[in-house]
XYZ file of C-alpha atoms in Angstrom:
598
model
C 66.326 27.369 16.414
C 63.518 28.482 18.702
C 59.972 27.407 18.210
C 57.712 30.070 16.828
C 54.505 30.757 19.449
C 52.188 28.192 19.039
C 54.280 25.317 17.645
C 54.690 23.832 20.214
C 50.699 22.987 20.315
C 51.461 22.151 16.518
C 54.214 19.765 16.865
C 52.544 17.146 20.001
C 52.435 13.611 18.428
C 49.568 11.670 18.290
C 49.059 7.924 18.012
C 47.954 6.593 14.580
C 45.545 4.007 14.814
C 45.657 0.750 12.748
C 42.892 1.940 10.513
C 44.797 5.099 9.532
C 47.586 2.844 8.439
C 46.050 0.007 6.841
C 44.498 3.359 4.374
C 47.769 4.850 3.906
C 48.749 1.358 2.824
C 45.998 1.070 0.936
C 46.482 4.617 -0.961
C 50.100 3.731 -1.637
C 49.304 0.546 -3.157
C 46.763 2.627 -5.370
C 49.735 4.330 -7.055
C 49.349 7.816 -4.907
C 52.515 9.020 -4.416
C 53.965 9.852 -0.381
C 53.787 13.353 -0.903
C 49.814 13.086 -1.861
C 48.900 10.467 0.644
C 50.300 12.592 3.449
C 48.076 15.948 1.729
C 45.168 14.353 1.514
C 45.266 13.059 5.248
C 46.873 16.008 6.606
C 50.031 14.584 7.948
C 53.749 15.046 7.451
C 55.672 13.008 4.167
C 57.824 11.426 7.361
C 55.067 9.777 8.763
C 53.582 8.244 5.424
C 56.485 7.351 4.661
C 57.727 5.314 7.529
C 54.007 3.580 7.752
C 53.930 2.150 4.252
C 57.493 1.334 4.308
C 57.030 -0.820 7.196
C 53.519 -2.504 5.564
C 54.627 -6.103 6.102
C 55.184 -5.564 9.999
C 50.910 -3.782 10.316
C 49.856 -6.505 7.312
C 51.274 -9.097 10.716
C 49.602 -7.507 13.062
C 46.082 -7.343 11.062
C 46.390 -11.113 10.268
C 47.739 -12.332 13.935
C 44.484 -9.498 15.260
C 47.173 -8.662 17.445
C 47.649 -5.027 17.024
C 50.359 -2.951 18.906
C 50.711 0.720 19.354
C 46.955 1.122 18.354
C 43.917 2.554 19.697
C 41.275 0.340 20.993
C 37.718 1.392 19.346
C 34.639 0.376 21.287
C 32.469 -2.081 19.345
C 28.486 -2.143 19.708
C 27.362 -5.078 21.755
C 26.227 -7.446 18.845
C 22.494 -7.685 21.101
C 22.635 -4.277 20.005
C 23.373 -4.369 16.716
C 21.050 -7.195 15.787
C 18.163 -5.602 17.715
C 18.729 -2.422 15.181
C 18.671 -4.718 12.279
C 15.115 -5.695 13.321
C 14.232 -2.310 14.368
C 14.968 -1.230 10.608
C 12.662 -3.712 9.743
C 9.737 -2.580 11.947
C 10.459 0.817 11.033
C 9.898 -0.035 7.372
C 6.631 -2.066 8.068
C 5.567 0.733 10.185
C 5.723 2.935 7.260
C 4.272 0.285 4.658
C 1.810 0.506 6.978
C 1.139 4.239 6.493
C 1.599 4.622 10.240
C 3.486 8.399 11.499
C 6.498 7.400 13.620
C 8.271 10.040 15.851
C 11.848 9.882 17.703
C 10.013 9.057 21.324
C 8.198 6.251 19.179
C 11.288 4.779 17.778
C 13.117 4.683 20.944
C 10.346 3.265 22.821
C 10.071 0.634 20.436
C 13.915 0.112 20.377
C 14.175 -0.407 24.177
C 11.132 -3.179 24.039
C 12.469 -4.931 21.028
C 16.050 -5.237 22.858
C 14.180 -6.277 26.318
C 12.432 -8.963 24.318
C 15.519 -10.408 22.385
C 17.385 -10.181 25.887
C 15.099 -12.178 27.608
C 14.925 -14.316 24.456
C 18.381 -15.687 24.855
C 18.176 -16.056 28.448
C 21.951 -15.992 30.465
C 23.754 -15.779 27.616
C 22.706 -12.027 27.604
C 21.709 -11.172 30.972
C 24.425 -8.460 31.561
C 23.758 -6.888 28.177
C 22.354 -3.536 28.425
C 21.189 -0.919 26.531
C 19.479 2.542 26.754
C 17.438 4.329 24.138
C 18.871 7.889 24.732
C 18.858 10.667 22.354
C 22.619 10.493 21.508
C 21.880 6.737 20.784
C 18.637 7.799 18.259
C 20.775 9.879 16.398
C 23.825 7.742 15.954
C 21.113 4.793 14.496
C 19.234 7.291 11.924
C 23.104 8.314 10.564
C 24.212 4.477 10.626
C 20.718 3.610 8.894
C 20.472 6.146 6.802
C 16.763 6.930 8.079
C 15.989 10.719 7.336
C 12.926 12.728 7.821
C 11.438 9.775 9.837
C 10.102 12.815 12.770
C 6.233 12.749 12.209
C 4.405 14.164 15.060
C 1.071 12.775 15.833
C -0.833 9.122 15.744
C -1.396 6.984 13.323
C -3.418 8.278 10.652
C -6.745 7.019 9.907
C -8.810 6.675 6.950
C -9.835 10.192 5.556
C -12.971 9.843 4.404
C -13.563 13.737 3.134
C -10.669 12.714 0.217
C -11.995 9.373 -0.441
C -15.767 10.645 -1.273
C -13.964 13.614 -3.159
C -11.338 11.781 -5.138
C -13.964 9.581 -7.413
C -15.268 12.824 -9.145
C -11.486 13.862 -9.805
C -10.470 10.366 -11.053
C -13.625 10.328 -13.363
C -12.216 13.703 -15.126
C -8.852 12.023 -15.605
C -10.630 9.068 -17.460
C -12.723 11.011 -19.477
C -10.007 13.725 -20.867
C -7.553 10.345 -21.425
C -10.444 8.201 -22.893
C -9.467 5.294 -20.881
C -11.835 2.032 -21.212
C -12.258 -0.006 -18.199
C -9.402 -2.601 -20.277
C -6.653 0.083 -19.878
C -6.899 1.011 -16.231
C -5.136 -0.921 -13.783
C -4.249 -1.358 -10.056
C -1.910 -3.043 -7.881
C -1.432 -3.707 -4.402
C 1.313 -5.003 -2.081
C 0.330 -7.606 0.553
C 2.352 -10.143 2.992
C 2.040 -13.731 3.139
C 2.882 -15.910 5.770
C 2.739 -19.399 3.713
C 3.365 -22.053 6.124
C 0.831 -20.237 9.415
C -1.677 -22.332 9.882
C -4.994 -21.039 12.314
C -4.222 -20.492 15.868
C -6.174 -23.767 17.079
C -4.604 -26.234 15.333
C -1.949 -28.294 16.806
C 0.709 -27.778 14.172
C 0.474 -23.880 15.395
C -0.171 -24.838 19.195
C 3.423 -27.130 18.819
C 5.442 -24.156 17.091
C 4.260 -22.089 20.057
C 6.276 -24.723 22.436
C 9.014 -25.581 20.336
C 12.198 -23.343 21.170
C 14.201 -21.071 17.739
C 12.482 -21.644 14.561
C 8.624 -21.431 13.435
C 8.303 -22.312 10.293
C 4.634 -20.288 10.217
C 7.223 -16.956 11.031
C 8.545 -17.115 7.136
C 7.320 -14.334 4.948
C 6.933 -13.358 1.735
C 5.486 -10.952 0.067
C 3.237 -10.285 -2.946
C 2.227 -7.791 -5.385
C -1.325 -8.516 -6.971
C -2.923 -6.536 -9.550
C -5.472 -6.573 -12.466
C -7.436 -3.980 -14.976
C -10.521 -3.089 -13.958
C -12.854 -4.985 -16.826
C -10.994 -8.003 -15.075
C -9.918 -9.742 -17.820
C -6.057 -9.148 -17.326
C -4.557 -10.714 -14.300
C -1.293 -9.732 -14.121
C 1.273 -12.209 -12.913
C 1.799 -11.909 -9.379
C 5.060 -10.266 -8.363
C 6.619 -11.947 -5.430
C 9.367 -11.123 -2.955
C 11.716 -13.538 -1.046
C 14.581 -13.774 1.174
C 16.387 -15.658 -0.774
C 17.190 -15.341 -4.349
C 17.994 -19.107 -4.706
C 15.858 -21.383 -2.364
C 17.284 -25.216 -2.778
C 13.472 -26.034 -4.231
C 14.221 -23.802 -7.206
C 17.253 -25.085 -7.919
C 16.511 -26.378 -11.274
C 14.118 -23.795 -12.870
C 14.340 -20.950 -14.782
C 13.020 -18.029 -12.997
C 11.754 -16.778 -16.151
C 9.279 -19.640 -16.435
C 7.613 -19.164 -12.836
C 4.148 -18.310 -12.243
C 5.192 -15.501 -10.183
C 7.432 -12.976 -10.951
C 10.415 -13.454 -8.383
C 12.682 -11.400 -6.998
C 14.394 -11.368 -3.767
C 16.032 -9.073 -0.621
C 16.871 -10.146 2.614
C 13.877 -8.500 4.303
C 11.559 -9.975 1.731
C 10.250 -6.599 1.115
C 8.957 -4.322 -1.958
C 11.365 -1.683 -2.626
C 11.334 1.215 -4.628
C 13.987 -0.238 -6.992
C 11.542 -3.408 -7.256
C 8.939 -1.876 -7.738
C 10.434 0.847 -10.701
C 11.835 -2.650 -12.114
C 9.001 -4.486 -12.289
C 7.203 -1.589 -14.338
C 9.262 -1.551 -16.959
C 12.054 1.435 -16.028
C 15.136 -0.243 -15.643
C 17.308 -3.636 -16.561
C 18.892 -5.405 -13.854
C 22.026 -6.678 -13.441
C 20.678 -10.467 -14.381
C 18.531 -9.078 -17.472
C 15.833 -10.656 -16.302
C 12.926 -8.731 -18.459
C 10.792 -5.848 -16.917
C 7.103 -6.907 -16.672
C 4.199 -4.880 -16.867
C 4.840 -2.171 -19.691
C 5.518 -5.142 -22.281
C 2.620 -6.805 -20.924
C -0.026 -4.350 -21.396
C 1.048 -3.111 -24.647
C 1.066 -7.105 -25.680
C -2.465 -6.795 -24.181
C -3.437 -4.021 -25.961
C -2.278 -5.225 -29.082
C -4.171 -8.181 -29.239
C -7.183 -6.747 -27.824
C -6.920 -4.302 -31.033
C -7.296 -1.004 -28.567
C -4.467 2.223 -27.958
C -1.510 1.306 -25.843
C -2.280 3.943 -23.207
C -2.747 3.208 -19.567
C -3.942 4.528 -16.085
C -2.146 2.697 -13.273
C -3.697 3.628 -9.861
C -1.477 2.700 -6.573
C -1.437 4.045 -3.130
C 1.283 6.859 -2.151
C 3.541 4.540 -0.185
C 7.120 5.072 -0.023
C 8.213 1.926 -2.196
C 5.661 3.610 -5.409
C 8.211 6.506 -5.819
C 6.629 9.193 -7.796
C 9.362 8.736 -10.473
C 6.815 6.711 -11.801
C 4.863 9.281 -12.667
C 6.827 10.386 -15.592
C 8.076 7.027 -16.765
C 6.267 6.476 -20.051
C 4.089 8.410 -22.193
C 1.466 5.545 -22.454
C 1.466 4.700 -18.789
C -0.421 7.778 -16.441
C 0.544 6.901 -13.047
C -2.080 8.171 -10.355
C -1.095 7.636 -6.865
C -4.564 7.552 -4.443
C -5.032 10.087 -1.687
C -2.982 9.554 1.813
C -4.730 7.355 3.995
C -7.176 6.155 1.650
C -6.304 2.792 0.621
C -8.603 1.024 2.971
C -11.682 3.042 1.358
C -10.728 2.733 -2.404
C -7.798 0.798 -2.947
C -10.038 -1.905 -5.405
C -7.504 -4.784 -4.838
C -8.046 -4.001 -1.242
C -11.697 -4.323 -1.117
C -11.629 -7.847 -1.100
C -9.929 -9.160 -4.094
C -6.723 -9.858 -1.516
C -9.342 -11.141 1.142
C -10.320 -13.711 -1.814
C -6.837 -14.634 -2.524
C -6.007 -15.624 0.838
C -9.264 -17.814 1.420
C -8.477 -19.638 -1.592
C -4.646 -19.647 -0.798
C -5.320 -21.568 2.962
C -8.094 -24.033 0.944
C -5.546 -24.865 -1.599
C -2.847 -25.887 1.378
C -5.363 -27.857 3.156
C -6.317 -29.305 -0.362
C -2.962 -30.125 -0.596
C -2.689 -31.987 2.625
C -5.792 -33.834 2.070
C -4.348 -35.323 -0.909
C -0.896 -35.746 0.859
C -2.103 -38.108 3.438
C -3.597 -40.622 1.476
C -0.354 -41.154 -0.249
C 1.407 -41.691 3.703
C 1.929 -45.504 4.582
C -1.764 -46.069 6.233
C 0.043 -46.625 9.951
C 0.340 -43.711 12.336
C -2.046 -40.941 13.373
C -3.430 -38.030 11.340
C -1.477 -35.779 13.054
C 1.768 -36.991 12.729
C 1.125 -37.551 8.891
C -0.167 -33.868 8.621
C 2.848 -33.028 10.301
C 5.285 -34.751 7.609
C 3.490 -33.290 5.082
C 3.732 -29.865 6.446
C 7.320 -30.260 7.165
C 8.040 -30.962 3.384
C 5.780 -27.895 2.032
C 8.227 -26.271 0.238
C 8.514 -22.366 -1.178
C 8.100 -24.241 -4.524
C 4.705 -25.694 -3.731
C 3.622 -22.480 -2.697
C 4.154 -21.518 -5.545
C 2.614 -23.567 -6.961
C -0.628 -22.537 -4.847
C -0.211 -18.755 -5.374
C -0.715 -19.646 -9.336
C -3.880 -21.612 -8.701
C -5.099 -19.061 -5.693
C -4.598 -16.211 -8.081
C -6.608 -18.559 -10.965
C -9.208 -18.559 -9.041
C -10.245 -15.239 -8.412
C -12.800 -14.614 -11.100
C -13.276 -12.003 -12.952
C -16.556 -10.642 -11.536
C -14.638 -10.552 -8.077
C -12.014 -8.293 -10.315
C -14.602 -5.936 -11.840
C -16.913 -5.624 -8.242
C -14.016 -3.854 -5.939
C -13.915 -1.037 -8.641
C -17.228 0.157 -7.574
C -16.077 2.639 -5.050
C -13.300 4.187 -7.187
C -15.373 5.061 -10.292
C -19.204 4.220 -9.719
C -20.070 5.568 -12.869
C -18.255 3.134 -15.044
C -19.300 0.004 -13.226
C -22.267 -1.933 -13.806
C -23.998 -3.750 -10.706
C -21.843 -7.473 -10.130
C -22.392 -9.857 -7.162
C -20.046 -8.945 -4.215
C -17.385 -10.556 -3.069
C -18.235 -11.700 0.229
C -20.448 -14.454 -0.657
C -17.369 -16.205 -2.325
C -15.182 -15.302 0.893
C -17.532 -16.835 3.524
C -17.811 -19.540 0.577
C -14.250 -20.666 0.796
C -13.807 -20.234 4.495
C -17.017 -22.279 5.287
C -14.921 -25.097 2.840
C -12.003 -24.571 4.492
C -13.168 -25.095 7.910
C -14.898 -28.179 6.773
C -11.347 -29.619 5.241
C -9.634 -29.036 8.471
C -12.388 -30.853 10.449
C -11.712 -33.932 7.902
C -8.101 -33.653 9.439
C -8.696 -33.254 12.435
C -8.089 -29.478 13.342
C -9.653 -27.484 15.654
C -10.693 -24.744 13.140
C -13.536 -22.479 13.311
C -14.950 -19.673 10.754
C -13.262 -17.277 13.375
C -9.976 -18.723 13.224
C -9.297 -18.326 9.791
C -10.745 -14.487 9.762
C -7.573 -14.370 12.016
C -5.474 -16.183 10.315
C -5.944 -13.846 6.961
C -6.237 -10.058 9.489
C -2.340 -11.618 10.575
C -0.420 -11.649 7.209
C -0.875 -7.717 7.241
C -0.804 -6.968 10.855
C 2.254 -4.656 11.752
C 4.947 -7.156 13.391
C 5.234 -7.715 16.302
C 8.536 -8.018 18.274
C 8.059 -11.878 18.598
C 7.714 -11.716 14.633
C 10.581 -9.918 14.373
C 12.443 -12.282 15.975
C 10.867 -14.904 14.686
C 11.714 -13.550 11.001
C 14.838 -13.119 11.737
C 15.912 -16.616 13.085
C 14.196 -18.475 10.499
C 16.004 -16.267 8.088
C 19.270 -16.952 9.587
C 18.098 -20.757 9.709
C 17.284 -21.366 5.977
C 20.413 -19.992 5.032
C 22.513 -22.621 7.014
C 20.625 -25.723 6.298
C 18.350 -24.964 2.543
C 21.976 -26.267 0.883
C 21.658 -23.428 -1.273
C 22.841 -19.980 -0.932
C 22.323 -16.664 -3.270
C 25.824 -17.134 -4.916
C 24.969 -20.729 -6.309
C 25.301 -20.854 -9.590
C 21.474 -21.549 -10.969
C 21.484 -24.993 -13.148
C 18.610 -25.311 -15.015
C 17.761 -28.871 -15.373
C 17.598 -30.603 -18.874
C 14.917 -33.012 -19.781
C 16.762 -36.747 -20.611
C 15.329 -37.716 -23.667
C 15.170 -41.473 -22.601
C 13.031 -40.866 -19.308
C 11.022 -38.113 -20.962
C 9.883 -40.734 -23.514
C 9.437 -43.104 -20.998
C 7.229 -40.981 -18.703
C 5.057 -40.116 -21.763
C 4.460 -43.607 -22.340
C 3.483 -44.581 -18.930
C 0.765 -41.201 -19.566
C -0.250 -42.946 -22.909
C -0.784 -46.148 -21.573
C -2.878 -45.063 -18.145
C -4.738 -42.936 -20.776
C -5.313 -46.468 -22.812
C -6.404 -48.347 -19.300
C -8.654 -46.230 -17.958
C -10.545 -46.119 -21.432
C -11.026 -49.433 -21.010
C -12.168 -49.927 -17.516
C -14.478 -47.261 -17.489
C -18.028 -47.952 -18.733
C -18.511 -44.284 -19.212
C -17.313 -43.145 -22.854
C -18.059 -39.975 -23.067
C -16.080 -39.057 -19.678
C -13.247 -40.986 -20.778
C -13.286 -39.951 -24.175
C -12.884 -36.440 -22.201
C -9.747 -37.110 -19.933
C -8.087 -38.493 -22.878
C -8.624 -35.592 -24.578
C -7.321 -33.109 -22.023
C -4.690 -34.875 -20.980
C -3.117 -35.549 -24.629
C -3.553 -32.475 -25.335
C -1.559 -31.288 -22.083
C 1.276 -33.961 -22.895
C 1.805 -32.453 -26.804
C 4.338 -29.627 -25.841
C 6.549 -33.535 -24.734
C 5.490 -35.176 -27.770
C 6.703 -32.369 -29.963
C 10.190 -32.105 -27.734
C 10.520 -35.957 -28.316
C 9.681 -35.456 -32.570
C 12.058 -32.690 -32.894
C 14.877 -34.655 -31.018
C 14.441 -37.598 -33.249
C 14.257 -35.493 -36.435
C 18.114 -34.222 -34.699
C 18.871 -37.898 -33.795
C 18.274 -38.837 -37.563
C 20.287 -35.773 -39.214
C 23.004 -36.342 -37.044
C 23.166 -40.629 -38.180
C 22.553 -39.610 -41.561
C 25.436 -37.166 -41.699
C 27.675 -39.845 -40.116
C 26.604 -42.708 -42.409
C 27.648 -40.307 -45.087
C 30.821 -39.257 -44.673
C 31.729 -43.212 -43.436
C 30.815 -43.642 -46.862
C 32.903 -41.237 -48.553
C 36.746 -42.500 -49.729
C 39.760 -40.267 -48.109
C 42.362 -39.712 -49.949
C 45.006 -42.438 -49.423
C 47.875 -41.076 -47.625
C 51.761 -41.727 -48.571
C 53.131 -44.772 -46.531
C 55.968 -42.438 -44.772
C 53.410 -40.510 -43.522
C 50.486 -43.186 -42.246
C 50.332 -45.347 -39.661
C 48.564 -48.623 -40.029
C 46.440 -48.563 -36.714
C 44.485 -44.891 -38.178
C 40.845 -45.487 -38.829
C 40.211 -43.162 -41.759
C 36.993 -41.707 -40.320
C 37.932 -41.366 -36.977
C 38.704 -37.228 -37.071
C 36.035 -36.267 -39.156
C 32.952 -37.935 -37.471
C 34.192 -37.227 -34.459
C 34.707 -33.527 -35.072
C 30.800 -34.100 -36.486
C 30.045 -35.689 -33.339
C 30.688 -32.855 -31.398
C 28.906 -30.187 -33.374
C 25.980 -32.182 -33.753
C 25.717 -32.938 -30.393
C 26.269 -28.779 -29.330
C 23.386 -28.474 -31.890
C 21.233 -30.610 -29.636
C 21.826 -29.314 -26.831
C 20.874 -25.538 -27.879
């Protein structure tokens, strides 16, 4: 029969790739029948039909990465996929940053980020190549999702018309709410590089030699925030790359000074951020933090549970927020503002830091004396530095964050609302404070540090990366994943106290407590320490009672039903070697024991 006109056109074969296989395959084994799969896809019941009936021959060729009869797709050069990872990353920091970016922007950055990891790994990559071109732009915004990123013009400074006008409207807000200074609140993203160290010292000047990682190149980042009569600190929210570092191995997340979470690019999100206020659950029901901890607040303060959050418009506060709760008003400050009246801005951060680099340095201080005595200062600084841990920082952020007082909390709101703030010391005193102290630590180990190198030090935790901190992020990244011993699948096991060496440790306490009373001349100081430090050991004391009081239920029980006669079984039945309490106590045994353990 002749072919109608046309047909012909209609009737040319074309080679099926492996990919449209391996998903006809993959429909059939679905349950969709022949006739569907070959619908949906647009080809004839034949052809579906002959691919998934010959599945075990392309199943081969997938597994041997062999394939025949299929049509080669051209991958990205992995320089080029890497350096758009990155580029991601600088686009979001960019933004963070409140700073425009435009297409001739994000290509020019794309080509110098590439040049730089090029010459970065040296011949291994010297006939990589890449150019920024149009087509290229627009095949990276669909692959990273990026849309509406086009904003014509430069970086946007501060507007200082909205910043003198937006007090007067904030002041009408407060007085038709009738907020006190105790129910308004702010917060305030900021990155931390916890292991830099200033420029001059030689821990900094050897990363600077030493090929790959930099330990100084690991961020995090934290979210800070208080009321304005300063007398709530919330609990800092902080961001990691990893959800499961090897240092937090044993504790429960829950009972951190911080409030972690994590994301590859160690990052605030707008999912984090929605979370942490109290919208949502996530997937490991770990609680939402600052509605229930304001309306605790309020409760105990005896005052309404209604609040005025004020935050800065960027894109990881999305305005969703705005209708969240009817106790919580969410005001977002005007565009490009943030450096004028953001209060946590104004030098409550600025404080943070300073006491954040005097608390490391403490640290070290107090690490070298317990180093054997031999070697130089250096080399013991160097050790100690090496074994800082994201736990001990930790462990500073809680005692940083302590330290900010509340006067310091109460000052920065003077821009904001004028009106409602009484005159308190600045903050800059305190700041110059700590930084004259911390020069003066590093000078008793040795460092080449100078009031101007830790002004530095704090401008470069919120300094837009650079393309050697890109790189430099993203290698220690890939780093701590292959050697921390500890990646985000582990299973978290939170340690258990042994009762024996938890007894034993508060003994040891107890009987330092007992010698220093009496070597030291002074009763009234010693009278003090013993004080405060019983009083710190009690929650132990209490653990150790309440185990006992277990211990002795559990004997007591036992003794009991030892004591109690079984009935006497028949002698066809018994055997002579059965201990007549051994299924009951031992059942006992285990309950008891499951008991002590909850």
């Amino acid at each position: 029969m002749a072919l109608a006109p046309g047909d012909e056109k209609k009737r040319i074969r074309k080679p099926l790739t492996l990919n449209q296989k391996l998903e006809m395959i993959k429909m059939s084994e679905q349950g969709m029948s022949i006739s569907d799969i070959g619908r949906k896809l647009g080809l004839a019941r034949t052809t579906v039909s002959t691919v998934v009936n010959a599945k075990e021959k392309y199943l081969k060729e997938v597994k041997s990465a062999t394939p025949v009869h299929t049509k080669v797709i051209r991958k990205r050069d992995n320089l080029i996929a890497e350096m758009e990872k990155l580029l991601v990353v600088w686009i979001e920091d960019q933004t963070s940053h409140n700073v425009p970016l435009s297409q001739a922007i994000i290509q020019s950055k794309a080509l110098s980020l590439f040049n730089a990891m090029k010459t970065d790994r040296g011949e291994s990559a010297k006939y990589e190549n890449f150019e920024a071109s149009r087509g290229w732009f627009n095949r990276f915004k669909e692959r990273s999702h990026l849309h509406n990123i086009k904003v014509q013009g430069e970086a946007a400074s501060a507007d200082v018309e909205s910043a003198e006008a937006f007090p007067e409207e904030l002041a009408k807000i407060i007085e038709d709410g009738g907020y006190t200074t105790q129910q308004i609140f702010n917060v305030d993203e900021t990155g931390l590089f916890w292991k830099k160290m200033p420029s001059r010292t030689f821990i900094a000047k050897e990363e600077k030699l030493m090929p790959g990682f930099k330990a100084a190149k690991d961020r995090l980042t934290l979210l800070l925030g208080a009321n304005a009569a300063g007398d709530l600190k919330l609990k800092p929210m902080m961001i990691y790359h990893s959800e499961n570092p090897r240092a937090l191995k044993n504790y429960a997340k829950s009972s951190l000074p911080v409030y972690y979470k994590s994301n590859t690019k160690a990052w605030m999100t707008a999912s984090l951020f929605t979370t942490w206020s109290g919208n949502i659950c996530t997937p490991s029901n770990f609680t939402d933090y600052f509605k229930p901890t304001v309306e605790a607040y309020c409760k105990e303060k005896k005052i309404p549970f209604k609040i005025l959050m004020l935050t800065d418009n960027a894109p990881s506060h999305p305005r969703a927020l705005m209708e969240m709760y009817n106790e919580i008003q969410v005001v977002f400050l005007p565009a490009n503002t943030t450096s004028i009246l953001q209060p946590m801005d104004q030098g409550v951060i600025a404080t943070f830091k300073a006491y954040y680099l005097k608390k490391t340095f403490t640290a070290a201080i107090t690490a070298l004396d317990s180093y054997a005595s031999d070697g130089a200062t250096q080399n013991k600084l160097k050790a100690f530095w090496k074994g800082f841990t994201i736990l001990d920082a930790i462990k500073a952020i809680r005692d940083s964050w302590n330290e900010v007082s509340e006067s310091a909390l109460r000052r920065v709101w003077k821009k904001l609302m004028p009106t409602f703030m009484d005159d308190v010391p600045g903050l800059e005193t305190s700041v110059e404070e700590v930084n004259a102290s911390v020069v003066d630590m590093a000078r008793q180990l040795e460092l080449e540090v100078e009031p101007e190198d830790v002004a530095e030090l704090f401008a470069s935790h919120d300094q837009p990366l650079t393309d050697e901190d890109l790189i430099m992020i993203e290698e220690q990244r890939r780093l701590f994943l292959e050697t921390d011993g500890s990646t985000d699948e582990d299973p978290v096991c939170i340690r258990e106290m042994p009762t024996k060496e938890l007894e034993e440790y508060v003994n040891l306490i107890e009987k330092g407590l007992a010698g220093l009373e009496q070597i030291d001349g002074n009763f009234e100081r010693s009278s003090s320490v013993n004080k405060i430090v019983s009083n710190g050991i009690a929650c132990y004391k209490e653990i150790l009672r309440e185990r006992k009081r277990q211990s002795m239920k559990q004997t007591s029980l036992l003794s009991y039903f030892n004591k109690v006669p079984q009935p006497s079984s028949s002698p066809s039945t018994s055997r002579p070697d059965e201990s007549l309490s051994s299924s009951p106590p031992s059942k006992l045994i285990c309950i008891e024991d499951s008991d002590d353990e909850s």
